Amino acid sequence: MFGAIVGAIGAISAGRRNAAAAEAEGEIAKEEAAYNAQLYRNSALAIEQATEANTYQKLYYNRQFASKQRLAQATMGAMIDQDTPMLVAVEQLKLMSNDINNFRRGKAIEVAFERSKANMTEFKGDQAVYLADMKANAIRRSSVMSAFG
């Protein structure tokens, strides 16, 4: 009888330790997920900042190119008409603007992807805690059942 009681107490205390270890694993997984999510958010921020800098640089060079074209055409006395260099310059300016917009759009997609990875990583961390709690509860129930059953 005494041996059965000691065995039951031992099973229950072992179950408590195992359950606490499972819960600790879940908390560690959540902390890791939060850290990784912050890395993804920092990456998104870096992409945004680099995009702004690159966009500014592209705009600067495009304006510089356009002003050189205008100056050259003004000195030649070009007029806007069919198939003139002036129309070609206008078309080039439109293409430059489209390039900048496509660049921004592509970078916005990258930022959204990094942010969604951060959100998914946090979700996985939350799920790890939930699953660890479920595992800990199962271990507790199992230890109690094995102690008395």
PDB file of N, CA, C and O in Angstrom, residues 1-74:
ATOM      1  N   MET A   1       0.817  -1.195   0.000  1.00  0.00           N
ATOM      2  CA  MET A   1       0.000   0.000   0.000  1.00  0.00           C
ATOM      3  C   MET A   1       0.865   1.265   0.000  1.00  0.00           C
ATOM      4  O   MET A   1       0.620   2.174  -0.777  1.00  0.00           O
ATOM      5  N   PHE A   2       1.848   1.291   0.896  1.00  0.00           N
ATOM      6  CA  PHE A   2       2.730   2.446   0.969  1.00  0.00           C
ATOM      7  C   PHE A   2       3.497   2.623  -0.339  1.00  0.00           C
ATOM      8  O   PHE A   2       3.677   3.747  -0.813  1.00  0.00           O
ATOM      9  N   GLY A   3       3.917   1.521  -0.951  1.00  0.00           N
ATOM     10  CA  GLY A   3       4.641   1.568  -2.217  1.00  0.00           C
ATOM     11  C   GLY A   3       3.775   2.130  -3.337  1.00  0.00           C
ATOM     12  O   GLY A   3       4.250   2.868  -4.213  1.00  0.00           O
ATOM     13  N   ALA A   4       2.488   1.812  -3.300  1.00  0.00           N
ATOM     14  CA  ALA A   4       1.570   2.319  -4.325  1.00  0.00           C
ATOM     15  C   ALA A   4       1.389   3.824  -4.174  1.00  0.00           C
ATOM     16  O   ALA A   4       1.327   4.556  -5.175  1.00  0.00           O
ATOM     17  N   ILE A   5       1.328   4.292  -2.942  1.00  0.00           N
ATOM     18  CA  ILE A   5       1.167   5.725  -2.710  1.00  0.00           C
ATOM     19  C   ILE A   5       2.414   6.473  -3.164  1.00  0.00           C
ATOM     20  O   ILE A   5       2.329   7.518  -3.827  1.00  0.00           O
ATOM     21  N   VAL A   6       3.580   5.934  -2.827  1.00  0.00           N
ATOM     22  CA  VAL A   6       4.835   6.565  -3.234  1.00  0.00           C
ATOM     23  C   VAL A   6       4.949   6.560  -4.763  1.00  0.00           C
ATOM     24  O   VAL A   6       5.364   7.540  -5.378  1.00  0.00           O
ATOM     25  N   GLY A   7       4.545   5.470  -5.383  1.00  0.00           N
ATOM     26  CA  GLY A   7       4.578   5.388  -6.851  1.00  0.00           C
ATOM     27  C   GLY A   7       3.630   6.394  -7.488  1.00  0.00           C
ATOM     28  O   GLY A   7       3.964   7.015  -8.503  1.00  0.00           O
ATOM     29  N   ALA A   8       2.453   6.543  -6.894  1.00  0.00           N
ATOM     30  CA  ALA A   8       1.482   7.509  -7.412  1.00  0.00           C
ATOM     31  C   ALA A   8       2.011   8.932  -7.280  1.00  0.00           C
ATOM     32  O   ALA A   8       1.912   9.742  -8.208  1.00  0.00           O
ATOM     33  N   ILE A   9       2.597   9.243  -6.129  1.00  0.00           N
ATOM     34  CA  ILE A   9       3.159  10.587  -5.935  1.00  0.00           C
ATOM     35  C   ILE A   9       4.311  10.824  -6.919  1.00  0.00           C
ATOM     36  O   ILE A   9       4.428  11.905  -7.505  1.00  0.00           O
ATOM     37  N   GLY A  10       5.131   9.812  -7.112  1.00  0.00           N
ATOM     38  CA  GLY A  10       6.242   9.931  -8.061  1.00  0.00           C
ATOM     39  C   GLY A  10       5.747  10.142  -9.483  1.00  0.00           C
ATOM     40  O   GLY A  10       6.294  10.960 -10.230  1.00  0.00           O
ATOM     41  N   ALA A  11       4.706   9.434  -9.876  1.00  0.00           N
ATOM     42  CA  ALA A  11       4.152   9.589 -11.230  1.00  0.00           C
ATOM     43  C   ALA A  11       3.565  10.974 -11.426  1.00  0.00           C
ATOM     44  O   ALA A  11       3.759  11.609 -12.476  1.00  0.00           O
ATOM     45  N   ILE A  12       2.859  11.449 -10.402  1.00  0.00           N
ATOM     46  CA  ILE A  12       2.250  12.776 -10.517  1.00  0.00           C
ATOM     47  C   ILE A  12       3.324  13.863 -10.567  1.00  0.00           C
ATOM     48  O   ILE A  12       3.258  14.784 -11.393  1.00  0.00           O
ATOM     49  N   SER A  13       4.362  13.763  -9.707  1.00  0.00           N
ATOM     50  CA  SER A  13       5.397  14.791  -9.718  1.00  0.00           C
ATOM     51  C   SER A  13       6.214  14.736 -11.007  1.00  0.00           C
ATOM     52  O   SER A  13       6.612  15.783 -11.538  1.00  0.00           O
ATOM     53  N   ALA A  14       6.445  13.556 -11.543  1.00  0.00           N
ATOM     54  CA  ALA A  14       7.145  13.446 -12.834  1.00  0.00           C
ATOM     55  C   ALA A  14       6.293  14.065 -13.942  1.00  0.00           C
ATOM     56  O   ALA A  14       6.814  14.749 -14.834  1.00  0.00           O
ATOM     57  N   GLY A  15       4.995  13.840 -13.861  1.00  0.00           N
ATOM     58  CA  GLY A  15       4.098  14.436 -14.840  1.00  0.00           C
ATOM     59  C   GLY A  15       4.104  15.950 -14.756  1.00  0.00           C
ATOM     60  O   GLY A  15       4.081  16.641 -15.784  1.00  0.00           O
ATOM     61  N   ARG A  16       4.153  16.484 -13.537  1.00  0.00           N
ATOM     62  CA  ARG A  16       4.209  17.935 -13.368  1.00  0.00           C
ATOM     63  C   ARG A  16       5.490  18.508 -13.959  1.00  0.00           C
ATOM     64  O   ARG A  16       5.466  19.552 -14.617  1.00  0.00           O
ATOM     65  N   ARG A  17       6.626  17.830 -13.724  1.00  0.00           N
ATOM     66  CA  ARG A  17       7.895  18.311 -14.276  1.00  0.00           C
ATOM     67  C   ARG A  17       7.889  18.255 -15.805  1.00  0.00           C
ATOM     68  O   ARG A  17       8.332  19.180 -16.477  1.00  0.00           O
ATOM     69  N   ASN A  18       7.373  17.168 -16.350  1.00  0.00           N
ATOM     70  CA  ASN A  18       7.304  17.042 -17.812  1.00  0.00           C
ATOM     71  C   ASN A  18       6.356  18.084 -18.415  1.00  0.00           C
ATOM     72  O   ASN A  18       6.616  18.635 -19.489  1.00  0.00           O
ATOM     73  N   ALA A  19       5.254  18.338 -17.711  1.00  0.00           N
ATOM     74  CA  ALA A  19       4.312  19.348 -18.196  1.00  0.00           C
ATOM     75  C   ALA A  19       4.946  20.737 -18.155  1.00  0.00           C
ATOM     76  O   ALA A  19       4.784  21.534 -19.095  1.00  0.00           O
ATOM     77  N   ALA A  20       5.676  21.028 -17.091  1.00  0.00           N
ATOM     78  CA  ALA A  20       6.349  22.326 -17.002  1.00  0.00           C
ATOM     79  C   ALA A  20       7.396  22.465 -18.109  1.00  0.00           C
ATOM     80  O   ALA A  20       7.560  23.544 -18.692  1.00  0.00           O
ATOM     81  N   ALA A  21       8.087  21.378 -18.412  1.00  0.00           N
ATOM     82  CA  ALA A  21       9.077  21.417 -19.493  1.00  0.00           C
ATOM     83  C   ALA A  21       8.400  21.669 -20.838  1.00  0.00           C
ATOM     84  O   ALA A  21       8.909  22.429 -21.672  1.00  0.00           O
ATOM     85  N   ALA A  22       7.243  21.049 -21.047  1.00  0.00           N
ATOM     86  CA  ALA A  22       6.514  21.256 -22.299  1.00  0.00           C
ATOM     87  C   ALA A  22       6.056  22.706 -22.420  1.00  0.00           C
ATOM     88  O   ALA A  22       6.146  23.308 -23.496  1.00  0.00           O
ATOM     89  N   GLU A  23       5.574  23.275 -21.317  1.00  0.00           N
ATOM     90  CA  GLU A  23       5.159  24.677 -21.343  1.00  0.00           C
ATOM     91  C   GLU A  23       6.347  25.607 -21.581  1.00  0.00           C
ATOM     92  O   GLU A  23       6.231  26.598 -22.306  1.00  0.00           O
ATOM     93  N   ALA A  24       7.474  25.270 -21.004  1.00  0.00           N
ATOM     94  CA  ALA A  24       8.672  26.085 -21.221  1.00  0.00           C
ATOM     95  C   ALA A  24       9.104  26.026 -22.688  1.00  0.00           C
ATOM     96  O   ALA A  24       9.534  27.040 -23.253  1.00  0.00           O
ATOM     97  N   GLU A  25       8.991  24.868 -23.306  1.00  0.00           N
ATOM     98  CA  GLU A  25       9.303  24.747 -24.739  1.00  0.00           C
ATOM     99  C   GLU A  25       8.414  25.674 -25.562  1.00  0.00           C
ATOM    100  O   GLU A  25       8.877  26.312 -26.512  1.00  0.00           O
ATOM    101  N   GLY A  26       7.139  25.724 -25.211  1.00  0.00           N
ATOM    102  CA  GLY A  26       6.217  26.602 -25.922  1.00  0.00           C
ATOM    103  C   GLY A  26       6.580  28.064 -25.769  1.00  0.00           C
ATOM    104  O   GLY A  26       6.537  28.836 -26.730  1.00  0.00           O
ATOM    105  N   GLU A  27       6.962  28.464 -24.560  1.00  0.00           N
ATOM    106  CA  GLU A  27       7.354  29.861 -24.327  1.00  0.00           C
ATOM    107  C   GLU A  27       8.631  30.204 -25.086  1.00  0.00           C
ATOM    108  O   GLU A  27       8.752  31.301 -25.644  1.00  0.00           O
ATOM    109  N   ILE A  28       9.564  29.270 -25.117  1.00  0.00           N
ATOM    110  CA  ILE A  28      10.805  29.503 -25.868  1.00  0.00           C
ATOM    111  C   ILE A  28      10.496  29.642 -27.358  1.00  0.00           C
ATOM    112  O   ILE A  28      11.039  30.513 -28.037  1.00  0.00           O
ATOM    113  N   ALA A  29       9.611  28.788 -27.856  1.00  0.00           N
ATOM    114  CA  ALA A  29       9.231  28.875 -29.272  1.00  0.00           C
ATOM    115  C   ALA A  29       8.554  30.203 -29.572  1.00  0.00           C
ATOM    116  O   ALA A  29       8.784  30.794 -30.631  1.00  0.00           O
ATOM    117  N   LYS A  30       7.749  30.693 -28.633  1.00  0.00           N
ATOM    118  CA  LYS A  30       7.088  31.985 -28.841  1.00  0.00           C
ATOM    119  C   LYS A  30       8.101  33.126 -28.852  1.00  0.00           C
ATOM    120  O   LYS A  30       8.021  34.036 -29.680  1.00  0.00           O
ATOM    121  N   GLU A  31       9.071  33.086 -27.945  1.00  0.00           N
ATOM    122  CA  GLU A  31      10.107  34.119 -27.917  1.00  0.00           C
ATOM    123  C   GLU A  31      10.939  34.091 -29.197  1.00  0.00           C
ATOM    124  O   GLU A  31      11.280  35.136 -29.752  1.00  0.00           O
ATOM    125  N   GLU A  32      11.254  32.883 -29.659  1.00  0.00           N
ATOM    126  CA  GLU A  32      12.006  32.759 -30.910  1.00  0.00           C
ATOM    127  C   GLU A  32      11.204  33.323 -32.078  1.00  0.00           C
ATOM    128  O   GLU A  32      11.738  34.031 -32.936  1.00  0.00           O
ATOM    129  N   ALA A  33       9.920  33.020 -32.103  1.00  0.00           N
ATOM    130  CA  ALA A  33       9.059  33.531 -33.174  1.00  0.00           C
ATOM    131  C   ALA A  33       8.963  35.053 -33.121  1.00  0.00           C
ATOM    132  O   ALA A  33       8.993  35.712 -34.163  1.00  0.00           O
ATOM    133  N   ALA A  34       8.866  35.610 -31.924  1.00  0.00           N
ATOM    134  CA  ALA A  34       8.798  37.071 -31.800  1.00  0.00           C
ATOM    135  C   ALA A  34      10.095  37.711 -32.294  1.00  0.00           C
ATOM    136  O   ALA A  34      10.067  38.736 -32.977  1.00  0.00           O
ATOM    137  N   TYR A  35      11.220  37.089 -31.976  1.00  0.00           N
ATOM    138  CA  TYR A  35      12.513  37.605 -32.444  1.00  0.00           C
ATOM    139  C   TYR A  35      12.592  37.554 -33.972  1.00  0.00           C
ATOM    140  O   TYR A  35      12.962  38.531 -34.618  1.00  0.00           O
ATOM    141  N   ASN A  36      12.224  36.411 -34.536  1.00  0.00           N
ATOM    142  CA  ASN A  36      12.264  36.272 -36.000  1.00  0.00           C
ATOM    143  C   ASN A  36      11.277  37.219 -36.677  1.00  0.00           C
ATOM    144  O   ASN A  36      11.570  37.769 -37.745  1.00  0.00           O
ATOM    145  N   ALA A  37      10.122  37.416 -36.075  1.00  0.00           N
ATOM    146  CA  ALA A  37       9.142  38.347 -36.639  1.00  0.00           C
ATOM    147  C   ALA A  37       9.707  39.764 -36.650  1.00  0.00           C
ATOM    148  O   ALA A  37       9.516  40.507 -37.618  1.00  0.00           O
ATOM    149  N   GLN A  38      10.427  40.127 -35.583  1.00  0.00           N
ATOM    150  CA  GLN A  38      11.039  41.453 -35.547  1.00  0.00           C
ATOM    151  C   GLN A  38      12.112  41.582 -36.627  1.00  0.00           C
ATOM    152  O   GLN A  38      12.253  42.644 -37.246  1.00  0.00           O
ATOM    153  N   LEU A  39      12.832  40.515 -36.894  1.00  0.00           N
ATOM    154  CA  LEU A  39      13.812  40.538 -37.989  1.00  0.00           C
ATOM    155  C   LEU A  39      13.120  40.797 -39.327  1.00  0.00           C
ATOM    156  O   LEU A  39      13.613  41.585 -40.146  1.00  0.00           O
ATOM    157  N   TYR A  40      11.986  40.141 -39.546  1.00  0.00           N
ATOM    158  CA  TYR A  40      11.244  40.353 -40.790  1.00  0.00           C
ATOM    159  C   TYR A  40      10.730  41.792 -40.875  1.00  0.00           C
ATOM    160  O   TYR A  40      10.758  42.410 -41.943  1.00  0.00           O
ATOM    161  N   ARG A  41      10.260  42.330 -39.756  1.00  0.00           N
ATOM    162  CA  ARG A  41       9.791  43.725 -39.761  1.00  0.00           C
ATOM    163  C   ARG A  41      10.944  44.694 -40.032  1.00  0.00           C
ATOM    164  O   ARG A  41      10.788  45.676 -40.751  1.00  0.00           O
ATOM    165  N   ASN A  42      12.095  44.404 -39.441  1.00  0.00           N
ATOM    166  CA  ASN A  42      13.271  45.246 -39.711  1.00  0.00           C
ATOM    167  C   ASN A  42      13.674  45.158 -41.175  1.00  0.00           C
ATOM    168  O   ASN A  42      14.073  46.161 -41.772  1.00  0.00           O
ATOM    169  N   SER A  43      13.567  43.978 -41.744  1.00  0.00           N
ATOM    170  CA  SER A  43      13.877  43.812 -43.167  1.00  0.00           C
ATOM    171  C   SER A  43      12.911  44.624 -44.026  1.00  0.00           C
ATOM    172  O   SER A  43      13.322  45.277 -44.989  1.00  0.00           O
ATOM    173  N   ALA A  44      11.637  44.602 -43.668  1.00  0.00           N
ATOM    174  CA  ALA A  44      10.648  45.391 -44.409  1.00  0.00           C
ATOM    175  C   ALA A  44      10.953  46.878 -44.309  1.00  0.00           C
ATOM    176  O   ALA A  44      10.871  47.607 -45.303  1.00  0.00           O
ATOM    177  N   LEU A  45      11.336  47.324 -43.130  1.00  0.00           N
ATOM    178  CA  LEU A  45      11.680  48.732 -42.942  1.00  0.00           C
ATOM    179  C   LEU A  45      12.914  49.109 -43.764  1.00  0.00           C
ATOM    180  O   LEU A  45      12.953  50.169 -44.397  1.00  0.00           O
ATOM    181  N   ALA A  46      13.900  48.224 -43.785  1.00  0.00           N
ATOM    182  CA  ALA A  46      15.109  48.488 -44.570  1.00  0.00           C
ATOM    183  C   ALA A  46      14.782  48.561 -46.062  1.00  0.00           C
ATOM    184  O   ALA A  46      15.317  49.413 -46.780  1.00  0.00           O
ATOM    185  N   ILE A  47      13.893  47.687 -46.520  1.00  0.00           N
ATOM    186  CA  ILE A  47      13.480  47.719 -47.926  1.00  0.00           C
ATOM    187  C   ILE A  47      12.777  49.034 -48.236  1.00  0.00           C
ATOM    188  O   ILE A  47      13.028  49.664 -49.271  1.00  0.00           O
ATOM    189  N   GLU A  48      11.895  49.468 -47.332  1.00  0.00           N
ATOM    190  CA  GLU A  48      11.195  50.744 -47.542  1.00  0.00           C
ATOM    191  C   GLU A  48      12.176  51.903 -47.628  1.00  0.00           C
ATOM    192  O   GLU A  48      12.061  52.766 -48.499  1.00  0.00           O
ATOM    193  N   GLN A  49      13.137  51.941 -46.712  1.00  0.00           N
ATOM    194  CA  GLN A  49      14.097  53.044 -46.695  1.00  0.00           C
ATOM    195  C   GLN A  49      14.990  53.018 -47.937  1.00  0.00           C
ATOM    196  O   GLN A  49      15.262  54.065 -48.531  1.00  0.00           O
ATOM    197  N   ALA A  50      15.431  51.830 -48.322  1.00  0.00           N
ATOM    198  CA  ALA A  50      16.264  51.721 -49.521  1.00  0.00           C
ATOM    199  C   ALA A  50      15.473  52.092 -50.772  1.00  0.00           C
ATOM    200  O   ALA A  50      16.010  52.718 -51.692  1.00  0.00           O
ATOM    201  N   THR A  51      14.189  51.749 -50.780  1.00  0.00           N
ATOM    202  CA  THR A  51      13.340  52.094 -51.913  1.00  0.00           C
ATOM    203  C   THR A  51      13.226  53.609 -52.057  1.00  0.00           C
ATOM    204  O   THR A  51      13.319  54.146 -53.164  1.00  0.00           O
ATOM    205  N   GLU A  52      13.018  54.281 -50.938  1.00  0.00           N
ATOM    206  CA  GLU A  52      12.922  55.744 -50.989  1.00  0.00           C
ATOM    207  C   GLU A  52      14.221  56.368 -51.501  1.00  0.00           C
ATOM    208  O   GLU A  52      14.205  57.268 -52.335  1.00  0.00           O
ATOM    209  N   ALA A  53      15.333  55.869 -51.001  1.00  0.00           N
ATOM    210  CA  ALA A  53      16.622  56.421 -51.434  1.00  0.00           C
ATOM    211  C   ALA A  53      16.859  56.145 -52.918  1.00  0.00           C
ATOM    212  O   ALA A  53      17.278  57.051 -53.660  1.00  0.00           O
ATOM    213  N   ASN A  54      16.584  54.931 -53.343  1.00  0.00           N
ATOM    214  CA  ASN A  54      16.782  54.589 -54.754  1.00  0.00           C
ATOM    215  C   ASN A  54      15.822  55.348 -55.657  1.00  0.00           C
ATOM    216  O   ASN A  54      16.191  55.752 -56.762  1.00  0.00           O
ATOM    217  N   THR A  55      14.598  55.522 -55.201  1.00  0.00           N
ATOM    218  CA  THR A  55      13.623  56.276 -55.991  1.00  0.00           C
ATOM    219  C   THR A  55      14.081  57.722 -56.151  1.00  0.00           C
ATOM    220  O   THR A  55      14.015  58.280 -57.245  1.00  0.00           O
ATOM    221  N   TYR A  56      14.543  58.309 -55.065  1.00  0.00           N
ATOM    222  CA  TYR A  56      15.030  59.687 -55.139  1.00  0.00           C
ATOM    223  C   TYR A  56      16.189  59.788 -56.130  1.00  0.00           C
ATOM    224  O   TYR A  56      16.255  60.707 -56.940  1.00  0.00           O
ATOM    225  N   GLN A  57      17.092  58.811 -56.059  1.00  0.00           N
ATOM    226  CA  GLN A  57      18.244  58.822 -56.959  1.00  0.00           C
ATOM    227  C   GLN A  57      17.806  58.671 -58.418  1.00  0.00           C
ATOM    228  O   GLN A  57      18.281  59.390 -59.300  1.00  0.00           O
ATOM    229  N   LYS A  58      16.879  57.754 -58.661  1.00  0.00           N
ATOM    230  CA  LYS A  58      16.376  57.569 -60.031  1.00  0.00           C
ATOM    231  C   LYS A  58      15.677  58.829 -60.537  1.00  0.00           C
ATOM    232  O   LYS A  58      15.856  59.235 -61.685  1.00  0.00           O
ATOM    233  N   LEU A  59      14.866  59.447 -59.683  1.00  0.00           N
ATOM    234  CA  LEU A  59      14.196  60.685 -60.080  1.00  0.00           C
ATOM    235  C   LEU A  59      15.208  61.786 -60.388  1.00  0.00           C
ATOM    236  O   LEU A  59      15.041  62.534 -61.360  1.00  0.00           O
ATOM    237  N   TYR A  60      16.235  61.882 -59.579  1.00  0.00           N
ATOM    238  CA  TYR A  60      17.264  62.897 -59.792  1.00  0.00           C
ATOM    239  C   TYR A  60      17.931  62.691 -61.153  1.00  0.00           C
ATOM    240  O   TYR A  60      18.071  63.634 -61.936  1.00  0.00           O
ATOM    241  N   TYR A  61      18.331  61.456 -61.437  1.00  0.00           N
ATOM    242  CA  TYR A  61      18.993  61.192 -62.717  1.00  0.00           C
ATOM    243  C   TYR A  61      18.042  61.385 -63.900  1.00  0.00           C
ATOM    244  O   TYR A  61      18.448  61.881 -64.949  1.00  0.00           O
ATOM    245  N   ASN A  62      16.786  61.006 -63.724  1.00  0.00           N
ATOM    246  CA  ASN A  62      15.809  61.200 -64.802  1.00  0.00           C
ATOM    247  C   ASN A  62      15.586  62.687 -65.080  1.00  0.00           C
ATOM    248  O   ASN A  62      15.503  63.106 -66.235  1.00  0.00           O
ATOM    249  N   ARG A  63      15.490  63.480 -64.026  1.00  0.00           N
ATOM    250  CA  ARG A  63      15.310  64.930 -64.228  1.00  0.00           C
ATOM    251  C   ARG A  63      16.547  65.552 -64.884  1.00  0.00           C
ATOM    252  O   ARG A  63      16.428  66.419 -65.745  1.00  0.00           O
ATOM    253  N   GLN A  64      17.693  65.086 -64.450  1.00  0.00           N
ATOM    254  CA  GLN A  64      18.927  65.592 -65.038  1.00  0.00           C
ATOM    255  C   GLN A  64      18.990  65.243 -66.531  1.00  0.00           C
ATOM    256  O   GLN A  64      19.321  66.084 -67.362  1.00  0.00           O
ATOM    257  N   PHE A  65      18.639  64.004 -66.867  1.00  0.00           N
ATOM    258  CA  PHE A  65      18.632  63.563 -68.260  1.00  0.00           C
ATOM    259  C   PHE A  65      17.631  64.384 -69.075  1.00  0.00           C
ATOM    260  O   PHE A  65      17.926  64.839 -70.177  1.00  0.00           O
ATOM    261  N   ALA A  66      16.442  64.572 -68.504  1.00  0.00           N
ATOM    262  CA  ALA A  66      15.399  65.315 -69.222  1.00  0.00           C
ATOM    263  C   ALA A  66      15.809  66.772 -69.441  1.00  0.00           C
ATOM    264  O   ALA A  66      15.563  67.335 -70.517  1.00  0.00           O
ATOM    265  N   SER A  67      16.428  67.372 -68.447  1.00  0.00           N
ATOM    266  CA  SER A  67      16.829  68.769 -68.624  1.00  0.00           C
ATOM    267  C   SER A  67      17.930  68.903 -69.673  1.00  0.00           C
ATOM    268  O   SER A  67      17.939  69.856 -70.453  1.00  0.00           O
ATOM    269  N   LYS A  68      18.830  67.946 -69.747  1.00  0.00           N
ATOM    270  CA  LYS A  68      19.859  67.970 -70.784  1.00  0.00           C
ATOM    271  C   LYS A  68      19.230  67.816 -72.174  1.00  0.00           C
ATOM    272  O   LYS A  68      19.640  68.477 -73.127  1.00  0.00           O
ATOM    273  N   GLN A  69      18.219  66.945 -72.245  1.00  0.00           N
ATOM    274  CA  GLN A  69      17.526  66.768 -73.529  1.00  0.00           C
ATOM    275  C   GLN A  69      16.815  68.057 -73.939  1.00  0.00           C
ATOM    276  O   GLN A  69      16.883  68.473 -75.092  1.00  0.00           O
ATOM    277  N   ARG A  70      16.115  68.663 -72.990  1.00  0.00           N
ATOM    278  CA  ARG A  70      15.395  69.897 -73.311  1.00  0.00           C
ATOM    279  C   ARG A  70      16.348  71.011 -73.758  1.00  0.00           C
ATOM    280  O   ARG A  70      16.062  71.743 -74.698  1.00  0.00           O
ATOM    281  N   LEU A  71      17.455  71.092 -73.068  1.00  0.00           N
ATOM    282  CA  LEU A  71      18.439  72.118 -73.423  1.00  0.00           C
ATOM    283  C   LEU A  71      18.994  71.868 -74.824  1.00  0.00           C
ATOM    284  O   LEU A  71      19.072  72.797 -75.641  1.00  0.00           O
ATOM    285  N   ALA A  72      19.307  70.626 -75.122  1.00  0.00           N
ATOM    286  CA  ALA A  72      19.850  70.309 -76.445  1.00  0.00           C
ATOM    287  C   ALA A  72      18.819  70.581 -77.534  1.00  0.00           C
ATOM    288  O   ALA A  72      19.141  71.126 -78.600  1.00  0.00           O
ATOM    289  N   GLN A  73      17.567  70.244 -77.271  1.00  0.00           N
ATOM    290  CA  GLN A  73      16.543  70.451 -78.291  1.00  0.00           C
ATOM    291  C   GLN A  73      16.177  71.924 -78.429  1.00  0.00           C
ATOM    292  O   GLN A  73      15.849  72.394 -79.511  1.00  0.00           O
ATOM    293  N   ALA A  74      16.253  72.655 -77.328  1.00  0.00           N
ATOM    294  CA  ALA A  74      15.964  74.089 -77.411  1.00  0.00           C
ATOM    295  C   ALA A  74      17.041  74.812 -78.206  1.00  0.00           C
ATOM    296  O   ALA A  74      16.739  75.738 -78.962  1.00  0.00           O
TER     297      ALA A  74
END
